[in-house]
Amino acid sequence: KDRERRYQTAGELARDLEHYLAGEPIEARRDSALYVLKKMMMRYRVPTAAAAVLLFSGYGFGATMTGLYQQAQGEAKRASEEVERMKEPYTRLLEKIAGNRIDPVTDSFSTMLRKRDNVRRELEGFANQTVEFMVDDRLLGRDYARFACDTMPRLTGRLLRVGQGQAHTTLEAAAEQMEPGDTILLGQGTYKLPPRRSWRDVAFVGQGREQTVLHLQLETATRVRIAGVHIDCQNNEFLDLRNGGSVQIRDCLIDNYNSGAGGSNAVFASGSVLLVEGCVFEGRSGRMAKRDHGGRVFDLRGTNVLYARATRFVDNSEVVRASNLCVFDDCESLNRLRSDFGIMPYRGGRVLLRKNRVTVHKGDGPEPIEFSTSSDDAAVAQELRGVGRAGKSEILAGLEALHLDRDPRYWAVLLMHAEQEVRFLASGRLAALLRGLLPKPPKPPQPPKVAEKLPAPVEELRTHGVRAATVLRWLDYNARDLSWDAKAGCYKLERR
């Protein structure tokens, strides 16, 4: 029907026939697909237009969906990478926390302090994070035996005498021969402990605060006991434990303390465990006597724990600024000063009080907690052993949470209890917990060559103290290899 596609003359048809017969290309040919399609589109314009719209719409939809799918895949991948990136520090944090969980049976206070410091360092930058430590400070504070365990020197029974007519006339001479496990018995007089890099597992025992005067300044002390002396600080601190430590102070008078900068304090400590019992701190003395305030007794920074029992604080402007766990058990304050800040609970500080007669001024920390029963009370020990009357101890459930009934260190400390019945209970419980594992009891110490009777604190250390120290020393070495056999109700020793 298209005139332009026809032969215009007969001659054109004849020439095309000749080309065909000669095998040459001809001008006449079948309509191409493009030509036919073009003709169909021109003849059916409306359907063709509709089909074209559908075709291009489908193509556009497919292309769009493909693009969206690829975009979604890319975004999902980026989101997954972002989630992993954000999870990584939290995963590390959780691993650190898991690795620093507290075991109330095997961990000492020092270990607990280290673990808590580790976690707190990890939590820096995670402002809203909270950590459960398994063990509540309110329970730990009532566990007097744990404080005693962590500060008790592991004594061997060896005794070095210092004084007139003794093997050592000066403390300096005795210090040259001191070894871990020794007890130094100071006679009547005044003594000065020479500077030394570190003291470990030693006890200094005097004839009483009225007869023995001791000048000292300890900077590194691990399980050191000072008892029965008048500590004259000579306008200094007598404890300056900036790198941690563990010290017992019993039946001592402490005065003339002054840090020299920013006021006065007797004890400066960081990362330390302190047990103070039966002492008197007189603050308004030395350089501070001319001022209206007597300074602070304890300057505790960093992570510390303090247990003060049956101790008097006389004329001190402040007993402690408690930013950590502090326990005051049957203590009193006798102040005649213009200002008396007493106990100041600060952020992070937990204060426990029993029979309290020390002023408490509210800082910005939690409210102090009153308690009436301590873990070394005879009733508690008997209940844990199963021979007491149910309900005597208000904190029995809490102490069970600390697993004191199966804590060998707890029962080892009770070997030094004042009541014979409790010591007997402790001995039996240790034998049951560590069946066949305990070392043989040490031989009784040799009687002194001189006729004079040893002071009661020294006798206590040389008998019950050495026995308890023997068990604790063994536990110090083997605690990590002990595993609890719940079925047998005792520990097994498995070397790792």
Short mmCIF file of C-alpha atoms in Angstrom, two decimals:
data_model
loop_
_atom_site.label_atom_id
_atom_site.label_comp_id
_atom_site.label_asym_id
_atom_site.label_seq_id
_atom_site.Cartn_x
_atom_site.Cartn_y
_atom_site.Cartn_z
CA LYS A 1 0.00 0.00 0.00
CA ASP A 2 2.99 2.30 0.30
CA ARG A 3 3.66 3.66 -3.23
CA GLU A 4 7.27 4.44 -2.45
CA ARG A 5 7.92 0.75 -1.82
CA ARG A 6 6.55 -0.39 -5.26
CA TYR A 7 8.38 -0.79 -8.67
CA GLN A 8 7.70 2.47 -10.45
CA THR A 9 8.16 1.00 -13.98
CA ALA A 10 8.18 -2.39 -15.68
CA GLY A 11 11.88 -1.87 -16.45
CA GLU A 12 12.67 -1.79 -12.74
CA LEU A 13 10.89 -5.12 -12.28
CA ALA A 14 12.82 -6.63 -15.24
CA ARG A 15 16.20 -5.52 -13.87
CA ASP A 16 15.41 -6.97 -10.49
CA LEU A 17 14.54 -10.33 -12.13
CA GLU A 18 17.87 -10.37 -13.93
CA HIS A 19 19.73 -9.68 -10.71
CA TYR A 20 17.86 -12.50 -8.99
CA LEU A 21 18.64 -14.99 -11.76
CA ALA A 22 22.28 -13.94 -11.74
CA GLY A 23 22.48 -14.45 -7.97
CA GLU A 24 22.99 -10.80 -7.33
CA PRO A 25 21.31 -8.66 -4.62
CA ILE A 26 17.84 -7.46 -5.48
CA GLU A 27 15.93 -4.41 -4.38
CA ALA A 28 12.74 -6.30 -3.48
CA ARG A 29 12.81 -7.82 0.09
CA ARG A 30 10.46 -8.98 2.86
CA ASP A 31 9.12 -6.37 5.27
CA SER A 32 11.37 -6.04 8.30
CA ALA A 33 10.10 -6.55 11.81
CA LEU A 34 10.66 -2.88 12.49
CA TYR A 35 8.61 -2.00 9.39
CA VAL A 36 5.77 -4.30 10.39
CA LEU A 37 5.84 -2.99 13.97
CA LYS A 38 5.78 0.55 12.72
CA LYS A 39 2.79 -0.20 10.51
CA MET A 40 0.93 -1.92 13.36
CA MET A 41 1.56 0.99 15.68
CA MET A 42 0.28 3.44 13.11
CA ARG A 43 -2.82 1.38 12.43
CA TYR A 44 -3.63 0.70 16.12
CA ARG A 45 -2.52 3.91 17.71
CA VAL A 46 -4.64 3.84 20.91
CA PRO A 47 -3.79 0.25 21.96
CA THR A 48 -0.17 0.90 21.03
CA ALA A 49 -0.05 4.00 23.22
CA ALA A 50 -1.59 2.11 26.15
CA ALA A 51 0.85 -0.76 25.72
CA ALA A 52 3.75 1.69 25.60
CA VAL A 53 2.61 3.33 28.81
CA LEU A 54 2.35 -0.06 30.56
CA LEU A 55 5.72 -1.12 29.22
CA PHE A 56 7.58 1.97 30.33
CA SER A 57 5.72 1.99 33.68
CA GLY A 58 6.73 -1.61 34.33
CA TYR A 59 10.29 -0.89 33.39
CA GLY A 60 10.37 2.17 35.62
CA PHE A 61 8.77 0.26 38.51
CA GLY A 62 11.26 -2.57 38.16
CA ALA A 63 14.17 -0.19 38.00
CA THR A 64 12.86 1.75 40.99
CA MET A 65 12.31 -1.40 43.06
CA THR A 66 15.75 -2.67 42.15
CA GLY A 67 17.27 0.62 43.25
CA LEU A 68 15.28 0.67 46.48
CA TYR A 69 16.27 -2.93 47.23
CA GLN A 70 19.92 -2.18 46.67
CA GLN A 71 19.63 0.96 48.79
CA ALA A 72 17.90 -0.98 51.59
CA GLN A 73 20.60 -3.62 51.45
CA GLY A 74 23.27 -0.95 51.74
CA GLU A 75 21.51 0.76 54.62
CA ALA A 76 21.00 -2.55 56.43
CA LYS A 77 24.68 -3.36 56.02
CA ARG A 78 25.70 0.05 57.29
CA ALA A 79 23.24 -0.25 60.21
CA SER A 80 24.61 -3.68 61.08
CA GLU A 81 28.15 -2.36 60.99
CA GLU A 82 27.10 0.59 63.17
CA VAL A 83 25.40 -1.72 65.67
CA GLU A 84 28.51 -3.89 65.86
CA ARG A 85 30.64 -0.81 66.27
CA MET A 86 28.42 0.46 69.08
CA LYS A 87 28.19 -2.98 70.71
CA GLU A 88 31.94 -3.46 70.82
CA PRO A 89 32.70 -1.17 73.80
CA TYR A 90 29.66 -2.50 75.68
CA THR A 91 30.76 -6.06 74.99
CA ARG A 92 34.22 -5.25 76.33
CA LEU A 93 32.60 -3.56 79.32
CA LEU A 94 30.47 -6.61 80.10
CA GLU A 95 33.52 -8.85 79.76
CA LYS A 96 35.43 -6.63 82.19
CA ILE A 97 32.55 -6.66 84.66
CA ALA A 98 32.20 -10.44 84.38
CA GLY A 99 35.92 -10.83 84.99
CA ASN A 100 35.69 -8.67 88.11
CA ARG A 101 32.68 -10.23 89.79
CA ILE A 102 33.12 -10.61 93.52
CA ASP A 103 33.25 -13.98 95.24
CA PRO A 104 32.28 -13.40 98.88
CA VAL A 105 34.01 -16.60 99.98
CA THR A 106 37.42 -16.37 98.34
CA ASP A 107 37.88 -12.63 97.79
CA SER A 108 39.53 -10.53 100.45
CA PHE A 109 38.62 -6.88 100.95
CA SER A 110 41.77 -5.92 99.08
CA THR A 111 40.70 -8.04 96.12
CA MET A 112 37.22 -6.55 96.26
CA LEU A 113 38.65 -3.04 96.25
CA ARG A 114 40.81 -3.86 93.24
CA LYS A 115 37.91 -5.40 91.33
CA ARG A 116 35.62 -2.48 92.07
CA ASP A 117 38.28 -0.01 90.97
CA ASN A 118 38.74 -1.99 87.76
CA VAL A 119 35.02 -1.80 87.01
CA ARG A 120 34.76 1.85 87.95
CA ARG A 121 37.60 2.69 85.58
CA GLU A 122 35.80 0.81 82.82
CA LEU A 123 32.57 2.69 83.59
CA GLU A 124 34.15 6.08 83.01
CA GLY A 125 32.30 7.48 80.02
CA PHE A 126 29.24 5.31 80.63
CA ALA A 127 27.42 7.86 82.76
CA ASN A 128 24.16 5.98 83.09
CA GLN A 129 25.57 2.52 83.64
CA THR A 130 25.01 0.65 86.91
CA VAL A 131 26.74 -2.48 88.10
CA GLU A 132 25.55 -5.13 90.51
CA PHE A 133 28.51 -6.41 92.54
CA MET A 134 26.71 -9.41 94.05
CA VAL A 135 27.72 -8.32 97.55
CA ASP A 136 25.96 -5.41 99.27
CA ASP A 137 28.11 -3.01 101.30
CA ARG A 138 25.46 -3.15 104.01
CA LEU A 139 26.29 -6.82 104.51
CA LEU A 140 30.04 -6.45 104.16
CA GLY A 141 30.09 -3.69 106.75
CA ARG A 142 28.60 -5.98 109.39
CA ASP A 143 31.20 -8.65 108.74
CA TYR A 144 33.79 -7.73 111.37
CA ALA A 145 35.61 -11.02 110.82
CA ARG A 146 36.41 -10.08 107.23
CA PHE A 147 38.14 -6.89 108.40
CA ALA A 148 40.07 -8.89 110.97
CA CYS A 149 41.08 -11.48 108.39
CA ASP A 150 42.36 -8.95 105.89
CA THR A 151 44.41 -7.01 108.45
CA MET A 152 45.67 -9.88 110.64
CA PRO A 153 49.41 -10.54 110.23
CA ARG A 154 50.28 -14.13 109.36
CA LEU A 155 52.45 -14.67 112.44
CA THR A 156 54.83 -17.56 112.98
CA GLY A 157 55.25 -17.19 116.75
CA ARG A 158 58.80 -15.83 116.70
CA LEU A 159 59.20 -13.12 119.33
CA LEU A 160 61.76 -10.31 119.35
CA ARG A 161 62.09 -8.41 122.63
CA VAL A 162 63.13 -4.78 122.70
CA GLY A 163 64.03 -2.78 125.81
CA GLN A 164 66.49 -2.49 128.65
CA GLY A 165 68.14 -5.79 129.45
CA GLN A 166 66.73 -7.43 126.31
CA ALA A 167 68.50 -8.82 123.25
CA HIS A 168 67.70 -5.57 121.44
CA THR A 169 67.85 -2.28 123.28
CA THR A 170 66.55 -0.25 120.34
CA LEU A 171 63.77 -0.82 117.86
CA GLU A 172 66.15 0.09 115.06
CA ALA A 173 68.35 -2.89 115.97
CA ALA A 174 65.39 -5.28 116.13
CA ALA A 175 64.05 -4.00 112.81
CA GLU A 176 67.26 -5.11 111.12
CA GLN A 177 66.47 -8.73 112.03
CA MET A 178 62.70 -8.62 111.54
CA GLU A 179 61.12 -11.09 109.16
CA PRO A 180 57.52 -11.59 108.03
CA GLY A 181 55.70 -13.42 110.81
CA ASP A 182 57.59 -11.81 113.70
CA THR A 183 56.12 -10.18 116.80
CA ILE A 184 58.05 -7.28 118.35
CA LEU A 185 57.50 -6.90 122.10
CA LEU A 186 58.35 -3.36 123.21
CA GLY A 187 59.23 -2.75 126.84
CA GLN A 188 58.64 0.37 128.87
CA GLY A 189 60.10 3.47 127.23
CA THR A 190 60.07 5.46 124.00
CA TYR A 191 60.92 3.89 120.65
CA LYS A 192 61.19 5.03 117.07
CA LEU A 193 60.48 2.79 114.14
CA PRO A 194 63.00 3.52 111.39
CA PRO A 195 61.84 4.33 107.86
CA ARG A 196 61.51 1.27 105.71
CA ARG A 197 60.18 0.62 102.24
CA SER A 198 57.60 -1.93 103.32
CA TRP A 199 56.35 -3.86 106.36
CA ARG A 200 54.49 -7.11 105.96
CA ASP A 201 52.95 -9.61 108.40
CA VAL A 202 54.47 -8.15 111.56
CA ALA A 203 53.08 -7.08 114.93
CA PHE A 204 54.33 -4.35 117.28
CA VAL A 205 53.04 -4.85 120.84
CA GLY A 206 53.80 -2.58 123.79
CA GLN A 207 53.26 -2.76 127.55
CA GLY A 208 50.28 -0.40 127.37
CA ARG A 209 49.59 3.13 126.18
CA GLU A 210 50.80 4.54 129.52
CA GLN A 211 54.19 2.80 129.43
CA THR A 212 55.28 2.42 125.80
CA VAL A 213 55.61 5.39 123.42
CA LEU A 214 56.15 4.73 119.73
CA HIS A 215 57.15 7.17 117.00
CA LEU A 216 56.45 5.84 113.54
CA GLN A 217 55.23 6.73 110.08
CA LEU A 218 54.20 3.78 107.94
CA GLU A 219 54.01 4.30 104.19
CA THR A 220 53.71 0.72 102.96
CA ALA A 221 52.15 -1.77 105.34
CA THR A 222 50.47 -5.09 104.58
CA ARG A 223 48.80 -6.91 107.47
CA VAL A 224 50.57 -4.96 110.19
CA ARG A 225 49.29 -4.94 113.78
CA ILE A 226 50.09 -2.20 116.31
CA ALA A 227 48.83 -2.76 119.86
CA GLY A 228 49.27 -1.43 123.38
CA VAL A 229 51.30 1.71 122.66
CA HIS A 230 51.04 5.49 122.76
CA ILE A 231 51.61 6.64 119.18
CA ASP A 232 53.08 10.15 119.28
CA CYS A 233 52.83 11.37 115.69
CA GLN A 234 55.16 14.36 116.30
CA ASN A 235 53.10 16.67 114.08
CA ASN A 236 52.88 14.13 111.27
CA GLU A 237 50.59 11.38 110.07
CA PHE A 238 51.47 7.99 111.46
CA LEU A 239 49.83 6.15 108.55
CA ASP A 240 50.44 7.46 105.04
CA LEU A 241 49.18 4.59 102.90
CA ARG A 242 49.03 6.19 99.47
CA ASN A 243 49.53 2.91 97.63
CA GLY A 244 47.18 0.72 99.63
CA GLY A 245 47.71 -1.36 102.73
CA SER A 246 46.05 -3.23 105.58
CA VAL A 247 46.59 -2.31 109.23
CA GLN A 248 45.19 -3.23 112.66
CA ILE A 249 45.45 -0.69 115.48
CA ARG A 250 44.39 -1.94 118.93
CA ASP A 251 44.38 -0.39 122.39
CA CYS A 252 46.47 2.61 121.39
CA LEU A 253 46.48 6.32 122.19
CA ILE A 254 47.17 8.44 119.11
CA ASP A 255 47.91 12.16 119.38
CA ASN A 256 50.05 15.03 118.03
CA TYR A 257 49.01 14.26 114.48
CA ASN A 258 49.22 16.88 111.78
CA SER A 259 49.62 16.38 108.05
CA GLY A 260 51.14 19.87 107.76
CA ALA A 261 49.10 20.88 104.70
CA GLY A 262 45.40 21.62 104.61
CA GLY A 263 44.81 20.73 108.25
CA SER A 264 45.55 17.81 110.51
CA ASN A 265 44.94 14.10 110.18
CA ALA A 266 46.32 10.98 111.78
CA VAL A 267 45.69 8.60 108.90
CA PHE A 268 45.89 9.19 105.17
CA ALA A 269 44.97 6.18 103.06
CA SER A 270 44.03 5.20 99.54
CA GLY A 271 42.96 1.68 98.61
CA SER A 272 43.42 0.38 102.15
CA VAL A 273 41.71 -1.81 104.75
CA LEU A 274 41.78 -0.44 108.29
CA LEU A 275 40.66 -2.00 111.57
CA VAL A 276 40.78 0.24 114.65
CA GLU A 277 39.71 -1.13 118.03
CA GLY A 278 39.85 0.16 121.60
CA CYS A 279 41.81 3.29 120.68
CA VAL A 280 41.72 6.99 121.60
CA PHE A 281 42.42 9.75 119.06
CA GLU A 282 43.19 13.10 120.70
CA GLY A 283 43.05 15.77 118.04
CA ARG A 284 43.62 19.05 119.84
CA SER A 285 47.29 18.56 120.50
CA GLY A 286 50.61 19.45 118.94
CA ARG A 287 50.41 22.37 116.52
CA MET A 288 46.62 22.09 116.46
CA ALA A 289 46.35 22.90 120.19
CA LYS A 290 46.48 26.63 119.39
CA ARG A 291 43.58 26.42 116.95
CA ASP A 292 39.85 26.12 117.39
CA HIS A 293 39.70 22.79 115.62
CA GLY A 294 41.49 19.53 116.11
CA GLY A 295 41.73 18.37 112.54
CA ARG A 296 40.47 15.19 110.94
CA VAL A 297 41.29 11.69 112.16
CA PHE A 298 40.92 9.80 108.87
CA ASP A 299 41.58 11.28 105.44
CA LEU A 300 40.48 8.40 103.22
CA ARG A 301 40.70 8.92 99.48
CA GLY A 302 40.13 6.53 96.65
CA THR A 303 38.62 3.20 97.65
CA ASN A 304 39.02 2.34 101.34
CA VAL A 305 37.17 0.38 104.01
CA LEU A 306 37.31 1.23 107.71
CA TYR A 307 35.99 -0.55 110.79
CA ALA A 308 36.31 1.37 114.08
CA ARG A 309 35.15 -0.40 117.25
CA ALA A 310 35.04 0.84 120.88
CA THR A 311 37.12 3.89 119.95
CA ARG A 312 36.97 7.44 121.34
CA PHE A 313 37.55 10.59 119.31
CA VAL A 314 38.48 13.56 121.51
CA ASP A 315 38.50 17.16 120.25
CA ASN A 316 38.58 16.44 116.53
CA SER A 317 36.87 18.77 114.08
CA GLU A 318 36.04 15.79 111.89
CA VAL A 319 36.31 12.04 112.32
CA VAL A 320 36.09 11.03 108.67
CA ARG A 321 34.75 12.20 105.37
CA ALA A 322 33.28 8.88 104.32
CA SER A 323 33.34 8.42 100.57
CA ASN A 324 33.56 4.65 100.93
CA LEU A 325 32.49 1.95 103.40
CA CYS A 326 33.01 3.01 107.04
CA VAL A 327 31.71 1.21 110.13
CA PHE A 328 31.56 2.72 113.63
CA ASP A 329 30.76 0.11 116.25
CA ASP A 330 30.28 1.34 119.84
CA CYS A 331 32.35 4.50 119.27
CA GLU A 332 32.00 7.91 120.90
CA SER A 333 33.06 11.48 120.29
CA LEU A 334 34.02 13.86 123.14
CA ASN A 335 34.47 17.24 121.48
CA ARG A 336 34.74 20.70 123.01
CA LEU A 337 35.29 22.54 119.75
CA ARG A 338 33.43 25.29 117.95
CA SER A 339 32.88 23.04 114.97
CA ASP A 340 32.33 19.31 114.96
CA PHE A 341 31.64 17.63 111.64
CA GLY A 342 31.98 14.13 113.05
CA ILE A 343 31.16 11.59 110.35
CA MET A 344 30.39 13.07 106.93
CA PRO A 345 28.89 10.55 104.44
CA TYR A 346 29.76 11.68 100.93
CA ARG A 347 28.98 10.41 97.45
CA GLY A 348 29.65 6.70 97.25
CA GLY A 349 30.12 6.51 101.01
CA ARG A 350 28.23 3.94 103.03
CA VAL A 351 28.24 4.40 106.82
CA LEU A 352 27.10 1.72 109.28
CA LEU A 353 26.57 2.52 112.93
CA ARG A 354 26.08 0.44 116.07
CA LYS A 355 25.63 1.94 119.56
CA ASN A 356 26.73 5.17 117.97
CA ARG A 357 27.76 8.19 120.03
CA VAL A 358 29.57 10.07 117.27
CA THR A 359 27.97 13.06 115.56
CA VAL A 360 26.82 12.35 112.01
CA HIS A 361 26.44 15.28 109.61
CA LYS A 362 24.60 14.54 106.40
CA GLY A 363 26.75 15.06 103.34
CA ASP A 364 25.52 14.18 99.87
CA GLY A 365 25.79 10.41 100.32
CA PRO A 366 23.28 7.76 101.43
CA GLU A 367 21.78 7.80 104.91
CA PRO A 368 23.77 5.94 107.60
CA ILE A 369 22.46 2.50 108.52
CA GLU A 370 21.98 1.36 112.10
CA PHE A 371 22.75 -2.28 112.91
CA SER A 372 22.89 -4.27 116.12
CA THR A 373 24.56 -7.59 115.25
CA SER A 374 28.04 -8.20 113.88
CA SER A 375 29.35 -11.36 112.27
CA ASP A 376 31.76 -12.13 115.11
CA ASP A 377 29.02 -12.06 117.74
CA ALA A 378 28.77 -15.41 119.49
CA ALA A 379 25.06 -15.75 118.63
CA VAL A 380 25.78 -15.39 114.91
CA ALA A 381 28.60 -17.94 114.97
CA GLN A 382 26.41 -20.42 116.84
CA GLU A 383 23.50 -19.95 114.44
CA LEU A 384 25.73 -20.42 111.42
CA ARG A 385 27.08 -23.57 113.03
CA GLY A 386 23.55 -24.76 113.70
CA VAL A 387 23.70 -24.82 117.49
CA GLY A 388 22.01 -21.50 118.30
CA ARG A 389 18.41 -20.51 118.64
CA ALA A 390 16.69 -19.47 115.43
CA GLY A 391 15.96 -15.78 115.17
CA LYS A 392 18.72 -14.48 117.45
CA SER A 393 20.51 -12.77 114.62
CA GLU A 394 18.64 -10.10 112.70
CA ILE A 395 21.06 -10.39 109.82
CA LEU A 396 21.36 -14.15 109.59
CA ALA A 397 19.81 -14.20 106.12
CA GLY A 398 22.24 -11.52 104.98
CA LEU A 399 25.22 -13.33 106.44
CA GLU A 400 24.09 -16.48 104.68
CA ALA A 401 24.21 -14.45 101.47
CA LEU A 402 27.90 -13.93 102.23
CA HIS A 403 28.26 -17.72 102.62
CA LEU A 404 29.92 -17.29 106.00
CA ASP A 405 28.87 -20.80 106.98
CA ARG A 406 31.27 -22.18 104.36
CA ASP A 407 33.89 -19.42 104.43
CA PRO A 408 37.10 -20.90 105.93
CA ARG A 409 38.57 -17.43 106.53
CA TYR A 410 35.62 -16.48 108.68
CA TRP A 411 36.04 -19.51 110.92
CA ALA A 412 39.83 -19.06 111.00
CA VAL A 413 39.40 -15.55 112.42
CA LEU A 414 37.01 -16.90 115.06
CA LEU A 415 39.85 -19.09 116.33
CA MET A 416 40.92 -15.89 118.12
CA HIS A 417 37.48 -15.17 119.58
CA ALA A 418 37.38 -14.16 123.23
CA GLU A 419 34.89 -16.91 124.07
CA GLN A 420 36.23 -20.45 124.27
CA GLU A 421 32.93 -21.91 123.06
CA VAL A 422 33.16 -19.92 119.83
CA ARG A 423 36.78 -20.99 119.30
CA PHE A 424 35.67 -24.60 119.75
CA LEU A 425 32.87 -24.13 117.20
CA ALA A 426 35.29 -22.53 114.75
CA SER A 427 37.79 -25.36 115.07
CA GLY A 428 35.10 -27.97 114.41
CA ARG A 429 33.71 -26.08 111.44
CA LEU A 430 37.15 -25.71 109.85
CA ALA A 431 37.78 -29.43 110.23
CA ALA A 432 34.47 -30.15 108.49
CA LEU A 433 35.04 -27.67 105.64
CA LEU A 434 38.65 -28.69 104.92
CA ARG A 435 38.62 -32.40 105.59
CA GLY A 436 42.18 -33.67 105.65
CA LEU A 437 43.47 -30.56 103.86
CA LEU A 438 44.61 -28.38 106.74
CA PRO A 439 48.27 -28.44 107.75
CA LYS A 440 49.19 -29.88 111.10
CA PRO A 441 48.76 -27.47 114.01
CA PRO A 442 51.97 -25.61 114.84
CA LYS A 443 54.00 -26.73 117.80
CA PRO A 444 53.35 -24.76 120.98
CA PRO A 445 55.77 -21.83 121.21
CA GLN A 446 58.72 -22.20 123.53
CA PRO A 447 58.21 -20.52 126.91
CA PRO A 448 60.14 -17.29 127.30
CA LYS A 449 63.58 -17.58 128.84
CA VAL A 450 62.89 -14.75 131.23
CA ALA A 451 60.61 -15.25 134.18
CA GLU A 452 58.27 -12.30 133.59
CA LYS A 453 54.82 -13.05 132.28
CA LEU A 454 54.03 -12.00 128.75
CA PRO A 455 51.35 -9.33 128.26
CA ALA A 456 47.92 -10.74 127.44
CA PRO A 457 47.96 -9.39 123.83
CA VAL A 458 51.25 -11.19 123.20
CA GLU A 459 50.00 -14.43 124.73
CA GLU A 460 46.94 -14.17 122.51
CA LEU A 461 49.08 -13.71 119.41
CA ARG A 462 51.48 -16.54 120.30
CA THR A 463 48.66 -19.05 120.83
CA HIS A 464 45.34 -18.37 119.14
CA GLY A 465 46.90 -15.82 116.78
CA VAL A 466 49.52 -18.21 115.44
CA ARG A 467 46.95 -20.96 115.02
CA ALA A 468 44.63 -18.67 113.07
CA ALA A 469 47.55 -17.31 111.03
CA THR A 470 48.61 -20.85 110.08
CA VAL A 471 45.17 -21.54 108.60
CA LEU A 472 45.00 -18.14 106.89
CA ARG A 473 48.48 -18.52 105.41
CA TRP A 474 47.48 -21.90 103.97
CA LEU A 475 44.28 -20.39 102.56
CA ASP A 476 46.21 -17.45 101.06
CA TYR A 477 48.25 -19.95 99.08
CA ASN A 478 45.55 -22.48 98.16
CA ALA A 479 42.31 -20.48 97.88
CA ARG A 480 42.29 -20.45 94.07
CA ASP A 481 42.59 -24.21 93.93
CA LEU A 482 39.71 -24.89 96.32
CA SER A 483 36.37 -25.92 94.84
CA TRP A 484 33.16 -26.42 96.78
CA ASP A 485 31.64 -29.90 96.72
CA ALA A 486 27.99 -29.25 97.55
CA LYS A 487 27.18 -32.95 97.81
CA ALA A 488 29.98 -33.67 100.28
CA GLY A 489 29.59 -30.34 102.07
CA CYS A 490 33.32 -29.61 102.03
CA TYR A 491 36.10 -28.25 99.85
CA LYS A 492 38.31 -30.18 97.47
CA LEU A 493 41.80 -29.14 96.47
CA GLU A 494 42.32 -29.26 92.71
CA ARG A 495 45.58 -27.85 91.39
CA ARG A 496 45.03 -25.69 88.32
#
